[in-house]
Amino acid sequence: MNTTVDVPRGLAGVVVTETALGDVRGREGFYHYRQYSAVELAERRSFEDVWHLMFRGELPADAAGRAAFAAEIAPLRRLSAEVAGALPALARATAASGPLAGLRTALSLLGASAGFRPLYDLAPERRAADALAACAAVPTLLTALYRLGRGLEPVAPRDDLPYAANYLYMLTGQEPDPAAARAIEQYLVSTVDHGFNASTFTARVIASTGADVAACLTGAIGALSGPLHGGAPSRALDTLDAIGTADRIEPWIRERVLAGDRIMGFGHPVYRTEDPRSRMLRGIALGFGGPLVDFAVQVESHVERILAELKPGRELHTNVEFYAGVVMELCGLPRAMFTPTFCAARVVGWSANVLEQAADSKIIRPAARYAGPTPPRPVPAPA
C-alpha cells in the first residue's frame, strides 16, 4: 500500500539516507569529512589527502601513499584529443554564460568519449575509476573554457604541481605564488563536501537511477549554478563594490534589509552560529591584509549588528561565500571563475556521494501532493 508523509518545504531537516562521508552540525558550527574536522583538514592537509579520504575512507598513511595517489591522478588531468578539440566551439557557444555552463556539456562529452557506462552495470572499482577521471579533468576543462572564451590558448596541466597550484597555473599560465596557492587549496578543501546540499542531493538522486558518473555530476553542476547555491561568492563581493565606502555601509545595508532584500554572503539554512568556513577564510584574508580585507571586516560588523536589530533571533552571520570572494579576489582569480572554483572542489564531494549512493539499489522517488483543479473532468471537444 502506498503511503505519503508530509515534510517541511524544501525537505528541511528531513533525513533521507545514511552516509559515512560527513555531516554538518549547524547548532554547533561544526562540520566534518568522515571522522575529521573539515576545517582542521583545510589547515593541516593537502587537497589530494582529502580527496583520498573521501574516495578511499582514510588519509594517505605516509609520503609514499601520497606520492602514489598523486601519480595516479596526474595523467587523468590531460584531455583526450576528441574532448580538447571540441572545447573552442563550446567556449564560443557559452561565452555569455561562462565556464560553468560550458562544463556541463564538456563533462557529458568527456564521459561519453571515455565510455562511461551506467553505474548500475559497473563493479565498484570501475565506478571509482570513472569518478576519479572525471574529478581530475574538471579543473582542466574549466580553465581551458575560461581561457578560450577570452581568446587565449589553454594551458596544459603539469604533473609536478599539486591540485590547487596546477589549477591556478592552468588558469593564468604562470606558476602561482605559494601563499596564493595555499590559500586557494585551503578554500578548496573547506568546500569539498557540506552535507546534503542541493547539488549533492541532485547528484545522489541521479546516481540512484543507476546513471553514469558524468550524468550525475552534470546534474549537480546545474544545481550549483543557481545564485542561491554556488553562485553567491562573486555576488557577495559585488555587494562590497556596491557599498563602496565606509560611510555608505550603514544606510545601504539598512535600506536593503528593510526592503526585504537578501544580503548576499550572510545567513545559512543550516548554521545557527558563525559558519566555520567563514571563520577560517576570514583568518586567511586577514593574513593577506589590505584595504579590501579591512572594508570586508567593517561591512561584516555593520551587517551583523543591523540584522540583529531588524531580524532579532535569526542568528544571521557571514557564510562561506562572503570571505571566499575576498580570498579569491586577493589571489587574483577573476570573478567569472569564483563559482567554477567552488565546483573544482565540490566535484570530489559529489563523486564520493555518487559512489556511496551507487551501492544502494533503491531509487529515490518522493511524492508530491496534487493541488490543481479537482479531477477527473470531462475533456472538452475541440472547438
mmCIF file of C-alpha atoms in Angstrom:
data_model
loop_
_atom_site.group_PDB
_atom_site.id
_atom_site.type_symbol
_atom_site.label_atom_id
_atom_site.label_comp_id
_atom_site.label_asym_id
_atom_site.label_seq_id
_atom_site.Cartn_x
_atom_site.Cartn_y
_atom_site.Cartn_z
ATOM 1 C CA MET A 1 0.000 0.000 0.000
ATOM 2 C CA ASN A 2 1.340 3.459 -0.922
ATOM 3 C CA THR A 3 1.626 5.931 1.948
ATOM 4 C CA THR A 4 2.652 9.567 1.997
ATOM 5 C CA VAL A 5 4.182 11.636 4.775
ATOM 6 C CA ASP A 6 4.080 15.407 4.963
ATOM 7 C CA VAL A 7 7.502 17.019 5.306
ATOM 8 C CA PRO A 8 8.734 20.638 5.590
ATOM 9 C CA ARG A 9 9.116 22.704 2.437
ATOM 10 C CA GLY A 10 12.474 22.110 0.808
ATOM 11 C CA LEU A 11 12.886 18.873 2.832
ATOM 12 C CA ALA A 12 14.477 20.959 5.605
ATOM 13 C CA GLY A 13 15.722 18.655 8.343
ATOM 14 C CA VAL A 14 14.372 15.509 6.688
ATOM 15 C CA VAL A 15 16.768 12.549 6.898
ATOM 16 C CA VAL A 16 16.682 10.723 3.565
ATOM 17 C CA THR A 17 19.565 8.262 3.955
ATOM 18 C CA GLU A 18 22.650 7.369 5.972
ATOM 19 C CA THR A 19 26.150 8.448 4.958
ATOM 20 C CA ALA A 20 29.669 7.765 6.174
ATOM 21 C CA LEU A 21 31.086 10.759 4.278
ATOM 22 C CA GLY A 22 30.465 13.539 6.779
ATOM 23 C CA ASP A 23 27.919 15.794 8.409
ATOM 24 C CA VAL A 24 27.064 19.398 9.259
ATOM 25 C CA ARG A 25 26.174 20.156 12.875
ATOM 26 C CA GLY A 26 24.581 23.547 12.408
ATOM 27 C CA ARG A 27 23.858 24.421 16.041
ATOM 28 C CA GLU A 28 27.484 23.761 16.952
ATOM 29 C CA GLY A 29 29.043 25.493 13.952
ATOM 30 C CA PHE A 30 30.940 22.341 13.041
ATOM 31 C CA TYR A 31 31.203 20.064 10.016
ATOM 32 C CA HIS A 32 33.410 17.100 9.188
ATOM 33 C CA TYR A 33 34.626 14.808 6.437
ATOM 34 C CA ARG A 34 34.333 11.246 7.673
ATOM 35 C CA GLN A 35 35.768 11.408 11.203
ATOM 36 C CA TYR A 36 37.887 14.559 10.815
ATOM 37 C CA SER A 37 37.060 18.232 11.258
ATOM 38 C CA ALA A 38 36.888 19.747 7.771
ATOM 39 C CA VAL A 39 38.442 22.998 8.977
ATOM 40 C CA GLU A 40 41.314 21.157 10.635
ATOM 41 C CA LEU A 41 41.873 19.215 7.420
ATOM 42 C CA ALA A 42 41.985 22.507 5.497
ATOM 43 C CA GLU A 43 44.519 23.880 7.925
ATOM 44 C CA ARG A 44 46.767 20.813 8.070
ATOM 45 C CA ARG A 45 46.404 18.641 4.982
ATOM 46 C CA SER A 46 46.540 18.896 1.188
ATOM 47 C CA PHE A 47 43.623 18.718 -1.225
ATOM 48 C CA GLU A 48 44.892 15.370 -2.512
ATOM 49 C CA ASP A 49 44.909 13.959 1.031
ATOM 50 C CA VAL A 50 41.263 14.929 1.477
ATOM 51 C CA TRP A 51 40.356 13.552 -1.954
ATOM 52 C CA HIS A 52 41.951 10.247 -0.894
ATOM 53 C CA LEU A 53 39.983 10.362 2.358
ATOM 54 C CA MET A 54 36.649 10.918 0.634
ATOM 55 C CA PHE A 55 37.183 8.249 -2.026
ATOM 56 C CA ARG A 56 39.033 5.598 -0.048
ATOM 57 C CA GLY A 57 37.923 6.132 3.507
ATOM 58 C CA GLU A 58 41.242 7.101 5.010
ATOM 59 C CA LEU A 59 44.025 9.650 4.743
ATOM 60 C CA PRO A 60 47.216 8.508 2.995
ATOM 61 C CA ALA A 61 49.289 6.621 5.519
ATOM 62 C CA ASP A 62 52.613 8.209 4.615
ATOM 63 C CA ALA A 63 54.552 10.152 1.998
ATOM 64 C CA ALA A 64 54.708 7.105 -0.258
ATOM 65 C CA GLY A 65 50.927 6.803 -0.189
ATOM 66 C CA ARG A 66 50.541 10.484 -1.035
ATOM 67 C CA ALA A 67 53.010 10.182 -3.910
ATOM 68 C CA ALA A 68 51.229 7.111 -5.282
ATOM 69 C CA PHE A 69 47.860 8.878 -5.270
ATOM 70 C CA ALA A 70 49.352 11.972 -6.935
ATOM 71 C CA ALA A 71 50.891 9.769 -9.630
ATOM 72 C CA GLU A 72 47.520 8.102 -10.199
ATOM 73 C CA ILE A 73 45.762 11.449 -10.659
ATOM 74 C CA ALA A 74 48.336 13.266 -12.813
ATOM 75 C CA PRO A 75 47.741 11.548 -16.178
ATOM 76 C CA LEU A 76 43.964 11.854 -15.725
ATOM 77 C CA ARG A 77 44.234 15.658 -15.876
ATOM 78 C CA ARG A 78 45.064 15.558 -19.565
ATOM 79 C CA LEU A 79 42.173 15.672 -22.015
ATOM 80 C CA SER A 80 41.678 13.358 -24.969
ATOM 81 C CA ALA A 81 42.046 14.807 -28.454
ATOM 82 C CA GLU A 82 38.290 14.437 -29.028
ATOM 83 C CA VAL A 83 37.360 16.454 -25.941
ATOM 84 C CA ALA A 84 40.119 19.068 -26.335
ATOM 85 C CA GLY A 85 39.183 19.567 -29.977
ATOM 86 C CA ALA A 86 35.570 20.339 -29.106
ATOM 87 C CA LEU A 87 36.358 22.980 -26.466
ATOM 88 C CA PRO A 88 36.963 26.014 -28.745
ATOM 89 C CA ALA A 89 33.479 25.776 -30.271
ATOM 90 C CA LEU A 90 31.978 25.089 -26.860
ATOM 91 C CA ALA A 91 33.729 28.118 -25.362
ATOM 92 C CA ARG A 92 32.371 30.316 -28.155
ATOM 93 C CA ALA A 93 28.855 28.979 -27.687
ATOM 94 C CA THR A 94 28.916 29.606 -23.924
ATOM 95 C CA ALA A 95 30.807 32.906 -23.987
ATOM 96 C CA ALA A 96 27.876 34.786 -22.492
ATOM 97 C CA SER A 97 27.133 32.090 -19.917
ATOM 98 C CA GLY A 98 30.611 31.305 -18.629
ATOM 99 C CA PRO A 99 32.795 28.255 -17.943
ATOM 100 C CA LEU A 100 30.352 26.546 -15.589
ATOM 101 C CA ALA A 101 27.715 26.374 -18.333
ATOM 102 C CA GLY A 102 30.338 25.046 -20.717
ATOM 103 C CA LEU A 103 31.444 22.468 -18.172
ATOM 104 C CA ARG A 104 28.029 20.803 -18.199
ATOM 105 C CA THR A 105 28.420 19.959 -21.868
ATOM 106 C CA ALA A 106 32.156 19.294 -21.700
ATOM 107 C CA LEU A 107 31.776 16.813 -18.854
ATOM 108 C CA SER A 108 28.999 14.989 -20.698
ATOM 109 C CA LEU A 109 31.282 14.780 -23.719
ATOM 110 C CA LEU A 110 34.175 13.543 -21.598
ATOM 111 C CA GLY A 111 32.040 10.786 -20.117
ATOM 112 C CA ALA A 112 30.685 9.728 -23.485
ATOM 113 C CA SER A 113 34.080 9.736 -25.205
ATOM 114 C CA ALA A 114 35.691 7.832 -22.329
ATOM 115 C CA GLY A 115 32.969 5.202 -22.439
ATOM 116 C CA PHE A 116 31.472 5.846 -19.017
ATOM 117 C CA ARG A 117 28.741 3.280 -18.500
ATOM 118 C CA PRO A 118 25.764 3.300 -16.125
ATOM 119 C CA LEU A 119 26.757 2.850 -12.503
ATOM 120 C CA TYR A 120 24.173 0.090 -12.287
ATOM 121 C CA ASP A 121 26.196 -2.034 -14.716
ATOM 122 C CA LEU A 122 29.634 -1.486 -13.146
ATOM 123 C CA ALA A 123 31.670 -3.031 -10.379
ATOM 124 C CA PRO A 124 32.675 -0.676 -7.545
ATOM 125 C CA GLU A 125 36.243 -0.460 -8.842
ATOM 126 C CA ARG A 126 35.112 0.725 -12.268
ATOM 127 C CA ARG A 127 32.726 3.263 -10.758
ATOM 128 C CA ALA A 128 35.556 4.698 -8.664
ATOM 129 C CA ALA A 129 37.866 4.844 -11.687
ATOM 130 C CA ASP A 130 35.299 6.821 -13.675
ATOM 131 C CA ALA A 131 34.744 9.205 -10.777
ATOM 132 C CA LEU A 132 38.490 9.728 -10.323
ATOM 133 C CA ALA A 133 38.907 10.504 -14.041
ATOM 134 C CA ALA A 134 36.042 12.998 -14.020
ATOM 135 C CA CYS A 135 37.316 14.818 -10.919
ATOM 136 C CA ALA A 136 40.848 15.072 -12.301
ATOM 137 C CA ALA A 137 39.612 16.510 -15.597
ATOM 138 C CA VAL A 138 37.278 19.192 -14.192
ATOM 139 C CA PRO A 139 39.991 21.815 -13.450
ATOM 140 C CA THR A 140 41.483 21.287 -16.917
ATOM 141 C CA LEU A 141 38.092 21.725 -18.554
ATOM 142 C CA LEU A 142 37.189 24.812 -16.536
ATOM 143 C CA THR A 143 40.437 26.651 -17.109
ATOM 144 C CA ALA A 144 40.533 25.757 -20.813
ATOM 145 C CA LEU A 145 36.982 27.025 -21.300
ATOM 146 C CA TYR A 146 37.793 30.252 -19.472
ATOM 147 C CA ARG A 147 40.932 30.952 -21.486
ATOM 148 C CA LEU A 148 39.392 30.006 -24.826
ATOM 149 C CA GLY A 149 36.464 32.291 -24.076
ATOM 150 C CA ARG A 150 38.945 35.165 -23.838
ATOM 151 C CA GLY A 151 40.907 34.340 -26.955
ATOM 152 C CA LEU A 152 43.746 32.603 -25.114
ATOM 153 C CA GLU A 153 45.193 29.158 -25.690
ATOM 154 C CA PRO A 154 44.554 26.565 -22.961
ATOM 155 C CA VAL A 155 47.472 25.773 -20.669
ATOM 156 C CA ALA A 156 48.285 22.082 -20.354
ATOM 157 C CA PRO A 157 48.387 20.606 -16.837
ATOM 158 C CA ARG A 158 51.702 19.920 -15.152
ATOM 159 C CA ASP A 159 52.292 16.598 -13.445
ATOM 160 C CA ASP A 160 54.656 18.140 -10.899
ATOM 161 C CA LEU A 161 52.163 20.624 -9.445
ATOM 162 C CA PRO A 162 49.570 19.701 -6.811
ATOM 163 C CA TYR A 163 45.863 20.206 -7.440
ATOM 164 C CA ALA A 164 45.424 23.819 -6.324
ATOM 165 C CA ALA A 165 48.696 25.110 -7.750
ATOM 166 C CA ASN A 166 48.037 23.314 -11.027
ATOM 167 C CA TYR A 167 44.574 24.873 -11.202
ATOM 168 C CA LEU A 168 45.991 28.376 -10.826
ATOM 169 C CA TYR A 169 48.784 27.585 -13.292
ATOM 170 C CA MET A 170 46.324 26.401 -15.951
ATOM 171 C CA LEU A 171 44.178 29.473 -15.329
ATOM 172 C CA THR A 172 46.942 32.093 -15.593
ATOM 173 C CA GLY A 173 49.768 30.362 -17.450
ATOM 174 C CA GLN A 174 52.153 31.332 -14.657
ATOM 175 C CA GLU A 175 53.410 29.339 -11.702
ATOM 176 C CA PRO A 176 51.407 30.694 -8.770
ATOM 177 C CA ASP A 177 52.677 32.450 -5.691
ATOM 178 C CA PRO A 178 52.951 29.789 -2.940
ATOM 179 C CA ALA A 179 50.859 31.832 -0.493
ATOM 180 C CA ALA A 180 48.073 32.231 -3.040
ATOM 181 C CA ALA A 181 48.209 28.542 -3.989
ATOM 182 C CA ARG A 182 47.971 27.517 -0.340
ATOM 183 C CA ALA A 183 45.091 29.924 0.331
ATOM 184 C CA ILE A 184 43.147 28.545 -2.628
ATOM 185 C CA GLU A 185 43.960 24.998 -1.536
ATOM 186 C CA GLN A 186 42.529 25.698 1.919
ATOM 187 C CA TYR A 187 39.409 27.145 0.326
ATOM 188 C CA LEU A 188 39.076 24.091 -1.935
ATOM 189 C CA VAL A 189 39.458 21.684 0.992
ATOM 190 C CA SER A 190 36.877 23.592 3.009
ATOM 191 C CA THR A 191 34.262 23.259 0.254
ATOM 192 C CA VAL A 192 34.698 19.603 -0.788
ATOM 193 C CA ASP A 193 31.516 18.498 0.946
ATOM 194 C CA HIS A 194 28.820 20.040 3.106
ATOM 195 C CA GLY A 195 26.010 17.665 3.895
ATOM 196 C CA PHE A 196 23.014 17.089 1.650
ATOM 197 C CA ASN A 197 23.011 20.477 -0.031
ATOM 198 C CA ALA A 198 21.057 20.956 -3.256
ATOM 199 C CA SER A 199 23.805 19.892 -5.660
ATOM 200 C CA THR A 200 24.912 16.880 -3.609
ATOM 201 C CA PHE A 201 21.337 15.687 -3.265
ATOM 202 C CA THR A 202 20.851 16.168 -7.019
ATOM 203 C CA ALA A 203 23.910 14.014 -7.719
ATOM 204 C CA ARG A 204 22.614 11.294 -5.423
ATOM 205 C CA VAL A 205 19.135 11.328 -6.939
ATOM 206 C CA ILE A 206 20.633 10.803 -10.399
ATOM 207 C CA ALA A 207 23.006 8.144 -9.065
ATOM 208 C CA SER A 208 20.030 6.299 -7.583
ATOM 209 C CA THR A 209 18.747 5.755 -11.122
ATOM 210 C CA GLY A 210 21.953 3.916 -11.996
ATOM 211 C CA ALA A 211 23.071 6.598 -14.488
ATOM 212 C CA ASP A 212 26.754 7.096 -15.327
ATOM 213 C CA VAL A 213 29.121 9.298 -13.321
ATOM 214 C CA ALA A 214 29.152 12.119 -15.885
ATOM 215 C CA ALA A 215 25.349 12.329 -15.814
ATOM 216 C CA CYS A 216 25.359 12.565 -12.018
ATOM 217 C CA LEU A 217 27.994 15.307 -11.977
ATOM 218 C CA THR A 218 26.385 17.268 -14.803
ATOM 219 C CA GLY A 219 23.135 17.430 -12.847
ATOM 220 C CA ALA A 220 24.999 18.557 -9.743
ATOM 221 C CA ILE A 221 26.712 21.337 -11.717
ATOM 222 C CA GLY A 222 23.323 22.537 -12.884
ATOM 223 C CA ALA A 223 22.153 22.804 -9.267
ATOM 224 C CA LEU A 224 25.365 24.549 -8.229
ATOM 225 C CA SER A 225 24.952 27.217 -10.893
ATOM 226 C CA GLY A 226 21.964 28.743 -9.125
ATOM 227 C CA PRO A 227 22.674 32.024 -7.278
ATOM 228 C CA LEU A 228 21.111 30.642 -4.094
ATOM 229 C CA HIS A 229 23.728 27.873 -4.056
ATOM 230 C CA GLY A 230 27.211 28.124 -5.553
ATOM 231 C CA GLY A 231 26.576 31.304 -7.498
ATOM 232 C CA ALA A 232 26.987 33.549 -4.443
ATOM 233 C CA PRO A 233 30.757 34.276 -3.939
ATOM 234 C CA SER A 234 31.007 36.854 -6.702
ATOM 235 C CA ARG A 235 27.659 38.335 -5.701
ATOM 236 C CA ALA A 236 28.894 38.803 -2.138
ATOM 237 C CA LEU A 237 31.891 40.696 -3.491
ATOM 238 C CA ASP A 238 29.569 42.704 -5.722
ATOM 239 C CA THR A 239 27.840 43.831 -2.517
ATOM 240 C CA LEU A 240 31.114 45.291 -1.246
ATOM 241 C CA ASP A 241 31.543 47.098 -4.560
ATOM 242 C CA ALA A 242 28.004 48.449 -4.432
ATOM 243 C CA ILE A 243 28.518 49.841 -0.919
ATOM 244 C CA GLY A 244 31.793 51.384 -1.998
ATOM 245 C CA THR A 245 32.899 53.364 1.054
ATOM 246 C CA ALA A 246 32.673 53.023 4.808
ATOM 247 C CA ASP A 247 30.244 55.913 5.234
ATOM 248 C CA ARG A 248 27.713 54.151 2.963
ATOM 249 C CA ILE A 249 27.690 50.839 4.852
ATOM 250 C CA GLU A 250 25.012 51.744 7.392
ATOM 251 C CA PRO A 251 22.437 53.355 5.059
ATOM 252 C CA TRP A 252 22.995 50.880 2.215
ATOM 253 C CA ILE A 253 22.542 47.779 4.394
ATOM 254 C CA ARG A 254 19.670 49.197 6.422
ATOM 255 C CA GLU A 255 17.771 50.158 3.267
ATOM 256 C CA ARG A 256 18.193 46.690 1.754
ATOM 257 C CA VAL A 257 17.188 44.839 4.914
ATOM 258 C CA LEU A 258 14.095 46.992 5.430
ATOM 259 C CA ALA A 259 13.146 46.385 1.806
ATOM 260 C CA GLY A 260 13.307 42.637 2.434
ATOM 261 C CA ASP A 261 16.298 42.098 0.149
ATOM 262 C CA ARG A 262 18.736 39.305 0.828
ATOM 263 C CA ILE A 263 22.278 40.393 1.710
ATOM 264 C CA MET A 264 24.496 38.023 -0.253
ATOM 265 C CA GLY A 265 27.146 36.345 1.897
ATOM 266 C CA PHE A 266 25.009 36.337 5.057
ATOM 267 C CA GLY A 267 22.803 33.651 6.515
ATOM 268 C CA HIS A 268 22.789 29.886 6.051
ATOM 269 C CA PRO A 269 19.973 27.319 6.026
ATOM 270 C CA VAL A 270 21.794 25.032 8.482
ATOM 271 C CA TYR A 271 24.155 27.060 10.678
ATOM 272 C CA ARG A 272 22.733 28.860 13.687
ATOM 273 C CA THR A 273 26.183 30.055 14.662
ATOM 274 C CA GLU A 274 29.062 31.525 12.696
ATOM 275 C CA ASP A 275 29.867 29.433 9.622
ATOM 276 C CA PRO A 276 33.188 27.689 10.449
ATOM 277 C CA ARG A 277 34.268 28.038 6.820
ATOM 278 C CA SER A 278 33.777 31.796 7.020
ATOM 279 C CA ARG A 279 35.806 31.949 10.228
ATOM 280 C CA MET A 280 38.710 30.106 8.589
ATOM 281 C CA LEU A 281 38.573 32.172 5.402
ATOM 282 C CA ARG A 282 38.434 35.404 7.392
ATOM 283 C CA GLY A 283 41.698 34.339 9.027
ATOM 284 C CA ILE A 284 43.253 33.678 5.624
ATOM 285 C CA ALA A 285 42.077 37.062 4.363
ATOM 286 C CA LEU A 286 43.463 38.833 7.436
ATOM 287 C CA GLY A 287 46.793 37.140 6.737
ATOM 288 C CA PHE A 288 46.887 38.912 3.374
ATOM 289 C CA GLY A 289 45.614 42.205 4.779
ATOM 290 C CA GLY A 290 44.916 45.329 2.774
ATOM 291 C CA PRO A 291 42.043 47.740 2.102
ATOM 292 C CA LEU A 292 39.643 45.120 0.732
ATOM 293 C CA VAL A 293 40.012 42.976 3.841
ATOM 294 C CA ASP A 294 39.621 45.942 6.175
ATOM 295 C CA PHE A 295 36.469 47.009 4.352
ATOM 296 C CA ALA A 296 35.034 43.479 4.380
ATOM 297 C CA VAL A 297 35.527 43.255 8.154
ATOM 298 C CA GLN A 298 33.767 46.617 8.584
ATOM 299 C CA VAL A 299 30.844 45.521 6.428
ATOM 300 C CA GLU A 300 30.545 42.228 8.290
ATOM 301 C CA SER A 301 30.377 44.029 11.636
ATOM 302 C CA HIS A 302 27.730 46.502 10.458
ATOM 303 C CA VAL A 303 25.591 43.885 8.721
ATOM 304 C CA GLU A 304 25.524 41.539 11.716
ATOM 305 C CA ARG A 305 24.566 44.408 14.031
ATOM 306 C CA ILE A 306 21.804 45.644 11.711
ATOM 307 C CA LEU A 307 20.469 42.143 11.135
ATOM 308 C CA ALA A 308 20.419 41.506 14.893
ATOM 309 C CA GLU A 309 18.448 44.722 15.354
ATOM 310 C CA LEU A 310 15.966 44.301 12.499
ATOM 311 C CA LYS A 311 15.676 40.498 12.500
ATOM 312 C CA PRO A 312 16.057 39.572 16.186
ATOM 313 C CA GLY A 313 16.533 35.905 16.976
ATOM 314 C CA ARG A 314 17.564 34.954 13.435
ATOM 315 C CA GLU A 315 21.310 34.468 14.151
ATOM 316 C CA LEU A 316 22.427 35.669 10.722
ATOM 317 C CA HIS A 317 26.206 35.625 10.215
ATOM 318 C CA THR A 318 28.590 35.532 7.278
ATOM 319 C CA ASN A 319 28.542 32.301 5.312
ATOM 320 C CA VAL A 320 31.321 30.762 3.243
ATOM 321 C CA GLU A 321 30.644 32.951 0.205
ATOM 322 C CA PHE A 322 31.458 36.278 1.888
ATOM 323 C CA TYR A 323 35.127 35.735 2.677
ATOM 324 C CA ALA A 324 35.553 33.188 -0.127
ATOM 325 C CA GLY A 325 35.019 36.029 -2.573
ATOM 326 C CA VAL A 326 37.535 38.189 -0.728
ATOM 327 C CA VAL A 327 40.185 35.448 -0.658
ATOM 328 C CA MET A 328 39.752 34.561 -4.331
ATOM 329 C CA GLU A 329 39.950 38.235 -5.294
ATOM 330 C CA LEU A 330 43.166 38.629 -3.273
ATOM 331 C CA CYS A 331 44.625 35.563 -5.001
ATOM 332 C CA GLY A 332 43.950 37.027 -8.434
ATOM 333 C CA LEU A 333 41.075 34.850 -9.590
ATOM 334 C CA PRO A 334 38.668 36.554 -11.997
ATOM 335 C CA ARG A 335 35.136 36.755 -10.655
ATOM 336 C CA ALA A 336 33.837 34.681 -13.550
ATOM 337 C CA MET A 337 35.836 31.808 -12.034
ATOM 338 C CA PHE A 338 34.618 32.082 -8.442
ATOM 339 C CA THR A 339 31.774 29.583 -8.739
ATOM 340 C CA PRO A 340 33.741 27.333 -11.132
ATOM 341 C CA THR A 341 36.492 27.207 -8.484
ATOM 342 C CA PHE A 342 33.884 26.111 -5.943
ATOM 343 C CA CYS A 343 32.904 23.417 -8.443
ATOM 344 C CA ALA A 344 36.529 22.268 -8.804
ATOM 345 C CA ALA A 345 36.421 21.339 -5.123
ATOM 346 C CA ARG A 346 32.848 20.144 -4.731
ATOM 347 C CA VAL A 347 33.149 17.682 -7.631
ATOM 348 C CA VAL A 348 35.169 15.443 -5.292
ATOM 349 C CA GLY A 349 32.420 15.511 -2.671
ATOM 350 C CA TRP A 350 29.733 14.908 -5.276
ATOM 351 C CA SER A 351 31.660 11.949 -6.644
ATOM 352 C CA ALA A 352 32.133 10.416 -3.206
ATOM 353 C CA ASN A 353 28.382 10.740 -2.660
ATOM 354 C CA VAL A 354 27.665 9.226 -6.073
ATOM 355 C CA LEU A 355 29.840 6.222 -5.252
ATOM 356 C CA GLU A 356 28.142 5.789 -1.889
ATOM 357 C CA GLN A 357 24.677 6.069 -3.441
ATOM 358 C CA ALA A 358 25.560 3.602 -6.191
ATOM 359 C CA ALA A 359 25.985 0.919 -3.548
ATOM 360 C CA ASP A 360 22.257 1.266 -2.719
ATOM 361 C CA SER A 361 19.917 -0.128 -5.381
ATOM 362 C CA LYS A 362 16.864 1.825 -4.135
ATOM 363 C CA ILE A 363 15.821 4.630 -6.478
ATOM 364 C CA ILE A 364 14.991 7.965 -4.841
ATOM 365 C CA ARG A 365 11.375 8.619 -5.722
ATOM 366 C CA PRO A 366 9.446 11.006 -3.416
ATOM 367 C CA ALA A 367 5.838 12.045 -3.845
ATOM 368 C CA ALA A 368 4.027 15.348 -4.332
ATOM 369 C CA ARG A 369 0.561 16.465 -3.241
ATOM 370 C CA TYR A 370 -1.641 17.480 -6.165
ATOM 371 C CA ALA A 371 -3.087 20.998 -5.695
ATOM 372 C CA GLY A 372 -4.729 21.713 -9.073
ATOM 373 C CA PRO A 373 -8.373 21.626 -10.205
ATOM 374 C CA THR A 374 -10.371 18.639 -8.945
ATOM 375 C CA PRO A 375 -10.092 15.675 -11.346
ATOM 376 C CA PRO A 376 -11.466 13.990 -13.274
ATOM 377 C CA ARG A 377 -13.183 16.478 -15.525
ATOM 378 C CA PRO A 378 -14.563 15.699 -18.966
ATOM 379 C CA VAL A 379 -12.162 16.518 -21.768
ATOM 380 C CA PRO A 380 -13.883 19.186 -23.918
ATOM 381 C CA ALA A 381 -14.384 18.560 -27.598
ATOM 382 C CA PRO A 382 -12.083 20.593 -29.847
ATOM 383 C CA ALA A 383 -13.507 23.941 -30.899
#
